[in-house]
Amino acid sequence: MKKKLVLIGYGGMGKQHLKRIQKSKLTDIIGVYDNDLNKNYNDLSEQVKIYTSFEEVLNDKHVDAVLLAVPNNLHKELAISALKADKHVICEKPVTLNSLELQEILSIAKQTGKVFMVHQNRRWDENFLIIKQLLAEEKLGEIYYIENRVQGSRGIPKDWRQSKSQGGGMLLDWGVHLIDRILFLFPNQKVTSISTVLNYFLNHEVDDGFRLELQFESGKRAFLEVGTSNFVELPEWYVTGSVGTAVIEDFELNGKYVTLTGELTKEAVPIETGAGLTKTMAPRTDGSIRTHSLPVIQSDVSEFYDNFATTINHQTQQIVKNEEVLRVMKLIDAAFASSESGKRVYFKNGL
Ligand code: NAD
């Protein structure tokens, strides 16, 4: 039988969950609760029950789990209440506003034995999975440097995302996705330091973008960037290694990867560029590189919901593990500290 979920928060992301969960074989949304009394539920099917309070949801014995899609500052309180009421929980990202809040939730989850799982859905983005595959197949050789960014030009939405107390700002919003994915790419590598600069270009109380660099113990570096004032976007992904470079330009997956076919040390012919001469930067015109199309990847985020159900049944482990999310939140804490102090934060024993 499908696990019965009630959606808490019928806003932008709540509606997405309702749509996506339809593909799930093992979970179903049987009800919705939103505290906005003027909410319009006309688009909901008659089978979906409208609850009038969170307590009504928690007291309903037919409900297996709640799916929290409410503003960020409410995640902790609602998650803890649900776990204590014997419900499993799916929680939207960012799981909480800092790592301490997450630890509070995790200790209650442990006490109650309920499943608590965070919706890190951007692990299922095709652009990320393409990079993951190129790395797994070692197409670029040893990776030196990886850049991932998202850029828009509309500023941050004019809702709770502009409020600090409600957990607004781009570091908590997109930052958790970008950090989560980079850690997922290099699962066995500790981070040795982080350096972050938050942007306040638009004069809000929260950041409207950031630039962040992670240093791994292997020497690899990751540069993550979010911008909301960019009328021309830089590539979403740029990854370079010992024998190749990959680029994904945009959400439409335009891009390529280029690999070395000949000798790395072939002598270059100097070229005139602008008012100078350069040998180092001379492009390869000698046939020693090959350009490839990006691999095509199929992805289905309904895996997330199905894994939640099988984890409840003790058949699988969580696909998004809480220790992974905690590590991300510790890096978020350090990113805020780095930006505030203007200094790189070092992790003595790695994180
Ligand atoms: P939203 O403002 O569109 O919707 C939030 C809804 O929650 C609103 O309908 C509001 O009335 C309701 N709400 C507020 N307080 C409530 C309460 N106490 N009880 C019940 N309902 C309450 O916001 P959104 O864009 O849907 O974001 C919701 C969450 O989803 C956030 O945590 C956000 O970070 C996350 N999100 C995730 C993704 C993703 O791709 N994973 C994308 C967008 C948003």
Coordinates of C-alpha atoms and ligand atoms in Angstrom, one line a residue:
M1 CA 0.0 0.0 0.0
K2 CA 1.2 3.5 -0.8
K3 CA 2.5 5.7 2.1
K4 CA 0.0 8.4 2.8
L5 CA 1.5 11.9 2.9
V6 CA 0.0 15.3 3.8
L7 CA 1.5 18.3 2.2
I8 CA 2.1 21.2 4.5
G9 CA 2.3 24.5 2.5
Y10 CA 0.5 24.8 -0.7
G11 CA 2.7 27.3 -2.4
G12 CA 5.1 27.1 -5.3
M13 CA 7.1 24.1 -4.2
G14 CA 4.1 22.3 -2.6
K15 CA 2.3 22.3 -6.0
Q16 CA 5.5 20.9 -7.6
H17 CA 5.5 18.0 -5.1
L18 CA 1.9 17.2 -5.9
K19 CA 2.7 17.1 -9.6
R20 CA 5.9 15.0 -9.3
I21 CA 4.6 12.5 -6.7
Q22 CA 2.0 11.3 -9.2
K23 CA 4.9 9.3 -10.8
S24 CA 5.8 7.7 -7.5
K25 CA 4.6 4.1 -7.1
L26 CA 4.9 4.0 -3.4
T27 CA 3.7 7.4 -2.0
D28 CA 0.6 9.5 -2.4
I29 CA -0.4 12.9 -1.2
I30 CA -3.8 12.4 0.5
G31 CA -4.2 15.8 2.0
V32 CA -3.0 19.4 2.1
Y33 CA -2.7 22.0 4.9
D34 CA -1.8 25.6 4.4
N35 CA -2.3 28.3 7.0
D36 CA -3.3 30.9 4.4
L37 CA -7.1 31.1 4.8
N38 CA -7.5 32.6 1.4
K39 CA -5.7 29.8 -0.4
N40 CA -7.4 28.6 -3.6
Y41 CA -7.6 24.8 -3.8
N42 CA -9.7 24.7 -7.0
D43 CA -7.0 22.8 -8.9
L44 CA -6.9 20.0 -6.3
S45 CA -8.7 16.7 -7.1
E46 CA -11.6 15.8 -4.8
Q47 CA -9.7 12.9 -3.3
V48 CA -7.3 15.3 -1.6
K49 CA -8.5 16.3 1.8
I50 CA -8.1 19.9 2.9
Y51 CA -7.0 20.1 6.6
T52 CA -7.8 23.1 8.7
S53 CA -4.9 22.9 11.1
F54 CA -1.5 21.3 11.5
E55 CA -2.8 19.6 14.7
E56 CA -5.6 18.0 12.7
V57 CA -3.0 16.5 10.3
L58 CA -0.9 15.2 13.3
N59 CA -4.0 13.7 15.0
D60 CA -5.1 11.8 11.9
K61 CA -4.0 8.2 12.4
H62 CA -4.3 7.5 8.6
V63 CA -1.5 9.9 7.8
D64 CA 2.0 8.2 7.6
A65 CA 4.1 11.3 6.9
V66 CA 4.1 15.0 6.3
L67 CA 5.9 16.8 3.6
L68 CA 7.0 20.3 4.7
A69 CA 7.1 22.9 2.0
V70 CA 6.8 26.0 4.1
P71 CA 9.2 29.0 4.5
N72 CA 12.6 27.9 5.9
N73 CA 12.3 29.2 9.4
L74 CA 9.4 26.9 10.1
H75 CA 11.0 23.6 9.1
K76 CA 12.5 22.9 12.6
E77 CA 9.4 23.5 14.7
L78 CA 7.1 21.7 12.3
A79 CA 9.4 18.7 11.8
I80 CA 9.9 18.2 15.5
S81 CA 6.1 18.4 16.2
A82 CA 5.5 15.9 13.4
L83 CA 8.2 13.4 14.6
K84 CA 6.8 13.6 18.1
A85 CA 3.3 12.9 16.8
D86 CA 4.7 9.6 15.2
K87 CA 4.8 10.9 11.7
H88 CA 7.7 10.4 9.2
V89 CA 8.9 13.7 7.6
I90 CA 10.1 14.9 4.2
C91 CA 11.5 18.4 4.7
E92 CA 12.3 20.9 2.0
K93 CA 15.7 22.4 1.7
P94 CA 17.4 24.3 3.4
V95 CA 16.6 21.8 6.1
T96 CA 17.1 24.5 8.8
L97 CA 18.8 27.9 9.2
N98 CA 22.0 26.3 10.7
S99 CA 23.5 23.0 11.7
L100 CA 22.5 23.2 15.4
E101 CA 18.8 23.3 14.5
L102 CA 19.3 20.3 12.3
Q103 CA 21.0 18.4 15.2
E104 CA 17.9 19.1 17.3
I105 CA 15.7 17.6 14.7
L106 CA 18.0 14.6 14.2
S107 CA 18.0 13.8 17.9
I108 CA 14.2 13.7 18.0
A109 CA 14.1 11.6 14.9
K110 CA 16.5 9.1 16.6
Q111 CA 14.4 9.1 19.8
T112 CA 11.1 8.5 17.9
G113 CA 12.6 6.1 15.3
K114 CA 10.8 8.0 12.5
V115 CA 12.3 8.7 9.0
F116 CA 13.4 12.3 8.4
M117 CA 14.6 13.0 4.9
V118 CA 15.5 16.2 3.2
H119 CA 14.5 17.0 -0.4
Q120 CA 17.9 17.6 -2.0
N121 CA 16.2 17.2 -5.4
R122 CA 18.9 18.9 -7.5
R123 CA 21.0 15.8 -7.2
W124 CA 18.6 14.6 -9.9
D125 CA 19.3 17.5 -12.3
E126 CA 20.5 16.3 -15.7
N127 CA 23.3 18.9 -15.8
F128 CA 24.7 17.6 -12.5
L129 CA 24.4 13.9 -13.5
I130 CA 26.3 14.6 -16.8
I131 CA 29.2 16.0 -14.8
K132 CA 28.9 13.1 -12.3
Q133 CA 29.1 10.6 -15.2
L134 CA 32.1 12.4 -16.9
L135 CA 33.9 12.2 -13.6
A136 CA 33.0 8.6 -12.9
E137 CA 34.3 7.6 -16.3
E138 CA 37.4 9.7 -15.8
K139 CA 36.9 11.4 -19.2
L140 CA 38.8 14.5 -18.0
G141 CA 41.6 12.8 -16.1
E142 CA 42.4 14.0 -12.6
I143 CA 40.1 16.9 -11.7
Y144 CA 41.8 20.1 -10.8
Y145 CA 39.0 22.6 -10.5
I146 CA 35.2 22.6 -10.8
E147 CA 32.9 25.6 -11.1
N148 CA 29.2 25.5 -10.7
R149 CA 26.9 28.5 -10.8
V150 CA 23.4 29.7 -11.4
Q151 CA 22.8 33.3 -12.4
G152 CA 19.6 35.3 -13.0
S153 CA 18.9 39.0 -13.4
R154 CA 15.6 39.5 -11.5
G155 CA 17.0 39.9 -8.0
I156 CA 15.5 37.7 -5.2
P157 CA 11.7 37.0 -5.1
K158 CA 9.7 39.6 -3.2
D159 CA 8.5 37.2 -0.5
W160 CA 9.8 35.6 2.6
R161 CA 13.1 35.0 0.7
Q162 CA 14.0 38.6 1.4
S163 CA 13.6 38.2 5.2
K164 CA 16.5 37.2 7.4
S165 CA 14.4 35.8 10.2
Q166 CA 12.5 33.6 7.7
G167 CA 15.7 32.1 6.4
G168 CA 15.9 34.1 3.1
G169 CA 18.9 34.8 1.0
M170 CA 20.6 32.9 -1.7
L171 CA 23.2 31.0 0.4
L172 CA 20.4 29.2 2.2
D173 CA 18.4 28.9 -1.0
W174 CA 20.6 27.8 -3.8
G175 CA 23.8 27.4 -1.7
V176 CA 22.6 24.2 0.0
H177 CA 22.0 22.6 -3.4
L178 CA 25.4 23.6 -4.9
I179 CA 27.4 22.5 -1.8
D180 CA 25.4 19.3 -1.5
R181 CA 26.1 18.3 -5.1
I182 CA 29.8 19.1 -4.9
L183 CA 30.2 16.9 -1.7
F184 CA 28.2 14.2 -3.5
L185 CA 30.7 14.3 -6.4
F186 CA 33.7 13.7 -4.1
P187 CA 32.1 11.6 -1.3
N188 CA 35.3 10.4 0.4
Q189 CA 37.1 13.7 0.5
K190 CA 37.3 16.0 3.4
V191 CA 37.0 19.8 3.0
T192 CA 40.0 21.6 4.4
S193 CA 38.8 25.2 4.1
I194 CA 36.1 27.5 2.8
S195 CA 36.1 31.1 1.7
T196 CA 32.9 33.0 1.0
V197 CA 31.8 36.5 0.0
L198 CA 28.1 37.2 0.2
N199 CA 26.6 39.9 -2.1
Y200 CA 24.3 42.6 -0.9
F201 CA 24.1 44.4 -4.2
L202 CA 20.3 45.0 -4.0
N203 CA 20.4 46.3 -0.4
H204 CA 18.2 43.6 1.2
E205 CA 18.8 42.2 4.7
V206 CA 19.8 38.9 3.1
D207 CA 22.4 38.0 0.5
D208 CA 21.3 38.2 -3.1
G209 CA 24.1 36.0 -4.2
F210 CA 27.6 34.8 -3.3
R211 CA 30.9 33.4 -4.4
L212 CA 32.3 30.5 -2.4
E213 CA 35.4 28.4 -2.7
L214 CA 35.9 25.0 -1.2
Q215 CA 39.3 23.4 -0.9
F216 CA 39.5 19.6 -0.6
E217 CA 42.3 17.6 1.1
S218 CA 43.3 16.2 -2.3
G219 CA 44.0 19.7 -3.6
K220 CA 40.9 19.9 -5.7
R221 CA 39.0 23.1 -5.6
A222 CA 35.4 23.9 -6.2
F223 CA 34.1 27.4 -7.0
L224 CA 30.4 27.9 -6.4
E225 CA 28.5 31.0 -7.4
V226 CA 25.0 32.3 -7.3
G227 CA 24.0 35.7 -8.8
T228 CA 20.7 37.5 -9.2
S229 CA 22.0 40.6 -11.0
N230 CA 23.5 38.9 -14.1
F231 CA 22.1 39.9 -17.5
V232 CA 24.7 37.7 -19.2
E233 CA 25.3 34.3 -17.6
L234 CA 28.6 32.5 -17.3
P235 CA 28.6 28.7 -17.9
E236 CA 26.7 26.7 -15.3
W237 CA 29.4 24.1 -15.1
Y238 CA 33.1 24.4 -16.0
V239 CA 35.3 21.4 -15.0
T240 CA 38.9 21.0 -15.9
G241 CA 41.3 18.1 -15.4
S242 CA 44.6 16.7 -16.5
V243 CA 43.4 15.6 -19.9
G244 CA 40.1 17.5 -20.6
T245 CA 37.7 20.2 -19.9
A246 CA 33.9 20.1 -19.8
V247 CA 31.4 23.0 -20.0
I248 CA 27.7 23.1 -19.6
E249 CA 26.4 26.5 -20.6
D250 CA 22.9 26.5 -19.3
F251 CA 19.8 24.7 -18.1
E252 CA 19.1 23.6 -21.7
L253 CA 22.3 21.5 -21.4
N254 CA 24.2 23.2 -24.2
G255 CA 27.8 22.3 -23.9
K256 CA 30.7 20.0 -24.8
Y257 CA 33.8 18.4 -23.5
V258 CA 37.2 18.5 -25.0
T259 CA 39.9 15.9 -24.4
L260 CA 43.6 15.6 -25.3
T261 CA 44.4 13.1 -28.0
G262 CA 48.0 13.8 -28.6
E263 CA 51.1 14.9 -26.7
L264 CA 50.5 17.3 -23.9
T265 CA 53.9 18.8 -24.3
K266 CA 53.8 19.4 -28.1
E267 CA 55.7 22.6 -28.8
A268 CA 53.3 25.5 -29.4
V269 CA 53.8 28.1 -32.1
P270 CA 53.6 31.7 -30.6
I271 CA 50.7 33.8 -31.8
E272 CA 50.1 37.5 -31.9
T273 CA 47.1 38.4 -29.7
G274 CA 46.1 42.1 -29.3
A275 CA 49.3 44.1 -28.7
G276 CA 51.4 41.1 -27.6
L277 CA 52.8 37.7 -28.4
T278 CA 52.0 34.5 -26.6
K279 CA 53.1 30.9 -26.7
T280 CA 51.4 29.7 -23.5
M281 CA 47.9 30.8 -24.5
A282 CA 48.2 29.7 -28.2
P283 CA 45.1 27.6 -29.1
R284 CA 45.6 24.0 -30.2
T285 CA 45.4 24.0 -34.0
D286 CA 47.4 20.8 -34.4
G287 CA 44.7 18.2 -34.1
S288 CA 45.8 17.2 -30.6
I289 CA 42.3 17.7 -29.0
R290 CA 38.9 16.2 -29.7
T291 CA 35.5 17.8 -29.0
H292 CA 32.7 15.5 -27.8
S293 CA 29.0 16.0 -27.3
L294 CA 27.8 15.7 -23.7
P295 CA 26.3 12.4 -22.7
V296 CA 22.5 12.1 -22.6
I297 CA 21.2 11.3 -19.1
Q298 CA 17.7 10.2 -18.1
S299 CA 16.7 11.3 -14.6
D300 CA 13.6 10.7 -12.6
V301 CA 13.2 12.5 -9.2
S302 CA 10.2 10.3 -8.3
E303 CA 13.0 7.9 -7.1
F304 CA 13.3 10.2 -4.1
Y305 CA 9.7 9.6 -2.9
D306 CA 9.9 5.9 -3.5
N307 CA 13.1 5.7 -1.5
F308 CA 11.3 7.5 1.4
A309 CA 8.6 4.8 1.4
T310 CA 11.1 1.9 1.2
T311 CA 13.2 3.4 3.9
I312 CA 10.1 3.6 6.1
N313 CA 9.6 -0.2 5.4
H314 CA 13.3 -0.8 6.4
Q315 CA 14.0 -2.1 2.8
T316 CA 16.5 0.6 1.9
Q317 CA 18.7 3.3 3.3
Q318 CA 17.9 6.9 2.8
I319 CA 19.0 8.2 -0.6
V320 CA 19.6 11.6 1.0
K321 CA 21.4 10.8 4.2
N322 CA 21.1 13.0 7.2
E323 CA 24.8 13.0 7.9
E324 CA 25.4 14.4 4.3
V325 CA 22.8 17.2 5.0
L326 CA 24.5 18.0 8.4
R327 CA 27.8 18.3 6.6
V328 CA 26.3 20.8 4.2
M329 CA 24.8 22.8 7.0
K330 CA 28.1 22.9 8.8
L331 CA 29.7 24.4 5.6
I332 CA 26.8 26.9 5.4
D333 CA 27.6 28.0 9.0
A334 CA 31.2 28.4 8.0
A335 CA 30.3 30.2 4.8
F336 CA 28.4 32.8 6.8
A337 CA 31.3 33.1 9.3
S338 CA 33.8 33.5 6.4
S339 CA 31.8 36.3 4.8
E340 CA 31.3 38.1 8.0
S341 CA 34.9 38.0 9.1
G342 CA 36.3 38.5 5.6
K343 CA 38.6 35.5 6.2
R344 CA 38.9 31.9 4.9
V345 CA 37.7 29.3 7.5
Y346 CA 40.0 26.3 8.0
F347 CA 38.9 22.9 9.3
K348 CA 41.9 21.6 11.2
N349 CA 40.9 17.9 10.9
G350 CA 38.9 18.4 7.7
L351 CA 35.1 18.4 7.4
Ligands
NAD1 P1 5.8 29.8 -1.1 O1 5.9 31.1 -0.4 O2 5.5 29.7 -2.5 O3 4.9 28.7 -0.3 C1 4.9 28.5 1.1 C2 3.5 28.2 1.5 O4 3.6 27.8 2.9 C3 2.5 29.3 1.4 O5 1.4 28.8 0.7 C4 2.2 29.7 2.8 O6 0.9 30.1 3.0 C5 2.4 28.4 3.5 N1 2.7 28.5 4.9 C6 3.4 29.4 5.6 N2 3.4 29.2 6.9 C7 2.7 28.0 7.1 C8 2.3 27.3 8.2 N3 2.7 27.6 9.5 N4 1.6 26.2 8.1 C9 1.2 25.8 6.8 N5 1.5 26.5 5.7 C10 2.2 27.6 5.9 O7 7.3 29.1 -0.9 P2 7.9 27.9 -1.8 O8 8.7 28.5 -2.9 O9 6.9 26.9 -2.0 O10 9.0 27.4 -0.7 C11 8.6 26.5 0.3 C12 9.8 25.7 0.7 O11 10.2 24.9 -0.4 C13 11.0 26.5 1.2 O12 11.7 25.8 2.2 C14 11.9 26.5 -0.1 O13 13.3 26.7 0.2 C15 11.6 25.2 -0.7 N6 11.8 25.2 -2.1 C16 12.5 24.1 -2.6 C17 12.7 24.0 -4.0 C18 13.5 22.8 -4.5 O14 13.7 22.8 -5.7 N7 13.8 21.9 -3.7 C19 12.3 25.0 -4.9 C20 11.5 26.1 -4.3 C21 11.3 26.1 -3.0

